[in-house]
Tab-separated table of C-alpha atoms in Angstrom:
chain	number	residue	atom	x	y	z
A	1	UNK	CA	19.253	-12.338	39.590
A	2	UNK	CA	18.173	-11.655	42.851
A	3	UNK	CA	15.942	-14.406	44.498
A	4	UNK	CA	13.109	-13.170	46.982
A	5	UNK	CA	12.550	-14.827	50.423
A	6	UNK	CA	9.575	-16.411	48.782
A	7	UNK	CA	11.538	-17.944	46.083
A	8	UNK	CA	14.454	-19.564	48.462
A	9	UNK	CA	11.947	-20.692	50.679
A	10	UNK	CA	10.391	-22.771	48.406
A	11	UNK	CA	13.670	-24.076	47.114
A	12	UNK	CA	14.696	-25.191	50.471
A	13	UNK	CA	11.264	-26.962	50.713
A	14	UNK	CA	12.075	-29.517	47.519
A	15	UNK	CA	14.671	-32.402	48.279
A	16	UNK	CA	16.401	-31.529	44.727
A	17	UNK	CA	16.602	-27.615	45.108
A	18	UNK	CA	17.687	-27.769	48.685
A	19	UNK	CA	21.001	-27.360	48.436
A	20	UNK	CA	20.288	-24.175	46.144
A	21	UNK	CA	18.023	-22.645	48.442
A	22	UNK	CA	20.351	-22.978	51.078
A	23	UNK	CA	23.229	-21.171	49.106
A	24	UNK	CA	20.926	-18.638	48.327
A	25	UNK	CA	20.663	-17.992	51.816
A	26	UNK	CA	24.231	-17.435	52.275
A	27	UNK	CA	24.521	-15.348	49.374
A	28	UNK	CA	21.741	-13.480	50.856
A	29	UNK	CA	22.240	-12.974	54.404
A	30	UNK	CA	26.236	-14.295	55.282
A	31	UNK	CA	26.958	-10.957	55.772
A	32	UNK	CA	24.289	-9.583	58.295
A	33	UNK	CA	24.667	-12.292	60.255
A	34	UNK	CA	28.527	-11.828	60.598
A	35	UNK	CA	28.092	-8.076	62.025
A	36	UNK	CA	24.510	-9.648	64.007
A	37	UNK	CA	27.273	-12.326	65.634
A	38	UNK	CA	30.461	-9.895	65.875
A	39	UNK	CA	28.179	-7.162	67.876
A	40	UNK	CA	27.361	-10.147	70.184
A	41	UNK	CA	30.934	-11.655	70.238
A	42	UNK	CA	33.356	-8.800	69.465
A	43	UNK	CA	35.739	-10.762	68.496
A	44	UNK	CA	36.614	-11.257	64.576
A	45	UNK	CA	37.945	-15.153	65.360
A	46	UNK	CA	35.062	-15.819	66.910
A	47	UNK	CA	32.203	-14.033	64.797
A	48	UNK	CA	33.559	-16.203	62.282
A	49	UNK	CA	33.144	-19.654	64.192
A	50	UNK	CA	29.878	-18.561	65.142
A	51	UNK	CA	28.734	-18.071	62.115
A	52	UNK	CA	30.074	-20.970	60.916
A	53	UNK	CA	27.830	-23.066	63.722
A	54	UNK	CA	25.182	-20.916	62.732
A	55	UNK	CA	25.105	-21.946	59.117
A	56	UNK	CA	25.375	-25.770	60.493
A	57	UNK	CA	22.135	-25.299	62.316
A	58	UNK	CA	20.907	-23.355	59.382
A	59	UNK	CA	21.459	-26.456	57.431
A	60	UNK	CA	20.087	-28.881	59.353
A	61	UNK	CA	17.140	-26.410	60.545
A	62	UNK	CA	15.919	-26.182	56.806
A	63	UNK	CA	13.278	-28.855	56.512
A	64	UNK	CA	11.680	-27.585	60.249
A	65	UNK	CA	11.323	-24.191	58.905
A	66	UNK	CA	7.447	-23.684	58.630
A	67	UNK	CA	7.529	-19.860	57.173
A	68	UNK	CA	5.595	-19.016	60.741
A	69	UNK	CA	8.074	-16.109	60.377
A	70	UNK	CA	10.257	-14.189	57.898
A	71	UNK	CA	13.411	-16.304	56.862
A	72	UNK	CA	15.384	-13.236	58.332
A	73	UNK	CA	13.839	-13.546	61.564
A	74	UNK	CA	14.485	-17.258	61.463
A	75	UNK	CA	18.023	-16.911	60.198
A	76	UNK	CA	18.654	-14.173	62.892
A	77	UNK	CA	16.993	-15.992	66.145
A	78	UNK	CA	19.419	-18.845	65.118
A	79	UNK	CA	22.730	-16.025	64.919
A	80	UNK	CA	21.741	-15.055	68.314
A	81	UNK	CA	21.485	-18.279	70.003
A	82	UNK	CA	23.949	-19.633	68.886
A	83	UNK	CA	26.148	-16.483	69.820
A	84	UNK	CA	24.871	-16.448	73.023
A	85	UNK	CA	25.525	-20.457	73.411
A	86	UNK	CA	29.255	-19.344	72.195
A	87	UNK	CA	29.875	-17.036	75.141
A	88	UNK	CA	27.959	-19.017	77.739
A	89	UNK	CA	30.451	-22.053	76.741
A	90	UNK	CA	33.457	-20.157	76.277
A	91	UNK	CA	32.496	-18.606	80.462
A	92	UNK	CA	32.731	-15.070	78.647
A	93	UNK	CA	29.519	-14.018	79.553
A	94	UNK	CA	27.390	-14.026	81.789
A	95	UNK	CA	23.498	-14.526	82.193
A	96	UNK	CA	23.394	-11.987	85.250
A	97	UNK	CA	21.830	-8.579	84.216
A	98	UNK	CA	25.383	-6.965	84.683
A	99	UNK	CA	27.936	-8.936	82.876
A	100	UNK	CA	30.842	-10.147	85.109
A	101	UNK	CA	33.215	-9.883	81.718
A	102	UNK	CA	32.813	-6.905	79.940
A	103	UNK	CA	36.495	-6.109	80.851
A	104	UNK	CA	37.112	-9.286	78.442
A	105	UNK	CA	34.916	-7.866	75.921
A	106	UNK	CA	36.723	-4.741	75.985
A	107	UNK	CA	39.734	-6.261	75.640
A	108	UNK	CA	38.781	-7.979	72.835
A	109	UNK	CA	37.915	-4.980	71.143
A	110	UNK	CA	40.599	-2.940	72.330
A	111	UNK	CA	42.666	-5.759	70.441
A	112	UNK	CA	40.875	-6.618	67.855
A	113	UNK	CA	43.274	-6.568	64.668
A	114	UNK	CA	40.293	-6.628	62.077
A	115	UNK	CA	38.413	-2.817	64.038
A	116	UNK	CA	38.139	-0.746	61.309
A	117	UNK	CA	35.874	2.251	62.986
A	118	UNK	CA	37.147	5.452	63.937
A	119	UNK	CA	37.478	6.259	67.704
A	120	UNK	CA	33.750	7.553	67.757
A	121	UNK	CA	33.127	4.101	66.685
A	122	UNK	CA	34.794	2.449	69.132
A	123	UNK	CA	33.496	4.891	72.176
A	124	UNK	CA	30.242	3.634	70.778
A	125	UNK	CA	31.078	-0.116	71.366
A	126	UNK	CA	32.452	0.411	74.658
A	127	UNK	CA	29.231	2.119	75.976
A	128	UNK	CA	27.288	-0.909	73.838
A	129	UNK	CA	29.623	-3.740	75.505
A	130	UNK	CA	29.316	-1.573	79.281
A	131	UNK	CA	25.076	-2.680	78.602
A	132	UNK	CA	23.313	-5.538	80.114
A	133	UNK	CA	22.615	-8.382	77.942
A	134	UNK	CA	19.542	-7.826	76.920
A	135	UNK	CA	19.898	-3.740	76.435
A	136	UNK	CA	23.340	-4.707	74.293
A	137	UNK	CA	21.219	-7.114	72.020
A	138	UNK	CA	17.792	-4.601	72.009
A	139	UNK	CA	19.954	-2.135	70.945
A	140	UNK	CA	22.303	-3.840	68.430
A	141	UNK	CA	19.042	-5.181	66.519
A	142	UNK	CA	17.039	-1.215	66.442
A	143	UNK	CA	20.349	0.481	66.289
A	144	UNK	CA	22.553	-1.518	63.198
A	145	UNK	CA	20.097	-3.788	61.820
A	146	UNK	CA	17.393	-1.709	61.968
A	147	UNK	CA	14.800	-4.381	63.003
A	148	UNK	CA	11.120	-3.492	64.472
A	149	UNK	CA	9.870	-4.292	67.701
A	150	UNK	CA	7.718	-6.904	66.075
A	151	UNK	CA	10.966	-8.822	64.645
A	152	UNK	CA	12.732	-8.112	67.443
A	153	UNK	CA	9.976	-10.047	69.546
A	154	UNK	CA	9.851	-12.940	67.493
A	155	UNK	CA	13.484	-13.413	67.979
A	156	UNK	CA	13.931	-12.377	71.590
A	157	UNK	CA	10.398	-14.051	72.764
A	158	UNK	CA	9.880	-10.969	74.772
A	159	UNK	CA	6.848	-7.915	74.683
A	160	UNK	CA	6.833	-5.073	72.476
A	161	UNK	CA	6.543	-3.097	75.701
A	162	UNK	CA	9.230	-4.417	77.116
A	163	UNK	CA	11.802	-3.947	73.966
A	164	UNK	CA	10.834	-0.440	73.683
A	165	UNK	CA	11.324	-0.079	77.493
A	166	UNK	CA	15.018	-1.468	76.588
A	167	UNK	CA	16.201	-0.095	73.986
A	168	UNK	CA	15.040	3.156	75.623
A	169	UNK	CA	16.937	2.015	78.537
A	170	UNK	CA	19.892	1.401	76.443
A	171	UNK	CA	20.006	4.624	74.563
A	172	UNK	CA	20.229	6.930	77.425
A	173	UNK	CA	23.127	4.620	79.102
A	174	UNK	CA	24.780	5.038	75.976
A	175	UNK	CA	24.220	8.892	76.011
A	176	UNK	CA	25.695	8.947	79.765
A	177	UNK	CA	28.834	7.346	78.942
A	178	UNK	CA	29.525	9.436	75.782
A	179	UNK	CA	29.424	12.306	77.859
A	180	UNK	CA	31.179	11.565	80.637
A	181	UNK	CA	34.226	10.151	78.127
């Protein structure tokens, strides 16, 4: 049976359904959050310690949840700090508009045991990882998860305007580099 937002939300609400609701979740959403994370992180290893962190402050974040926004939209804004926290500890990124380690990132995917995409796929990562920050996570949210602006706000904190200015941004860089490869 297939719970509804609605339905987890007010399981993880009651002290004795909790647990459930929070299960649910994972059931629900493990998944996107992985690829949300590994977009961010590259890496396999580390998509799955981040989402294991993630799922900690999950946890612990249920009884603050207010339902001010979608659980998605909760659930996601948590993936992406606490991927970004990952790479800001781990000095793999950078919070400069250029990032100083995208030859790292590359690397990473270059090497990364658990790629399963064709090499179209993996020209597309490389032009994704060769992004700033916030054009790599713009993108990654329209692009694969398929998120609107108004989502994409609420998780980023930033204007409409300025998303769409990104993601626009993002999608002609990406276009350059698959041309000139």
């Amino acid at each position: 049976m297939e719970f509804s937002d609605k339905d987890i939300i007010s399981l993880i609400q009651a002290e004795n359904t909790k647990e459930k609701g929070f299960n649910l979740i994972l059931c629900k959403y493990q998944e996107r959050l992985y690829w949300n994370i590994r977009r961010i992180v590259i890496s396999h290893d580390d998509a799955d310690d981040v989402l294991q962190n993630t799922c900690i402050k999950i946890w612990k974040g249920l009884d603050k949840f207010r339902a001010d926004s979608s659980l998605f939209t909760w659930l996601y804004r948590i993936s992406v700090n606490e991927s970004l926290q990952h790479l800001k500890q781990n000095k793999k990124f950078s919070l400069n508009l250029k990032d100083e380690n995208q030859d790292l990132l590359l690397e990473k995917l270059e090497s990364d045991v658990y790629f399963d995409g064709d090499e179209i796929e993996k020209q597309l990562q490389k032009a994704i990882i060769e992004l700033p920050k916030k054009q790599r996570l713009v993108f990654n949210m329209k692009y694969y998860d398929e998120l609107k602006y108004e989502q994409i706000s609420k998780i980023l904190g930033t204007s409409i305007g300025a998303l769409k200015a990104s993601y626009h941004l993002a999608v002609k860089k990406i276009e350059h580099f698959l041309k000139e490869d």
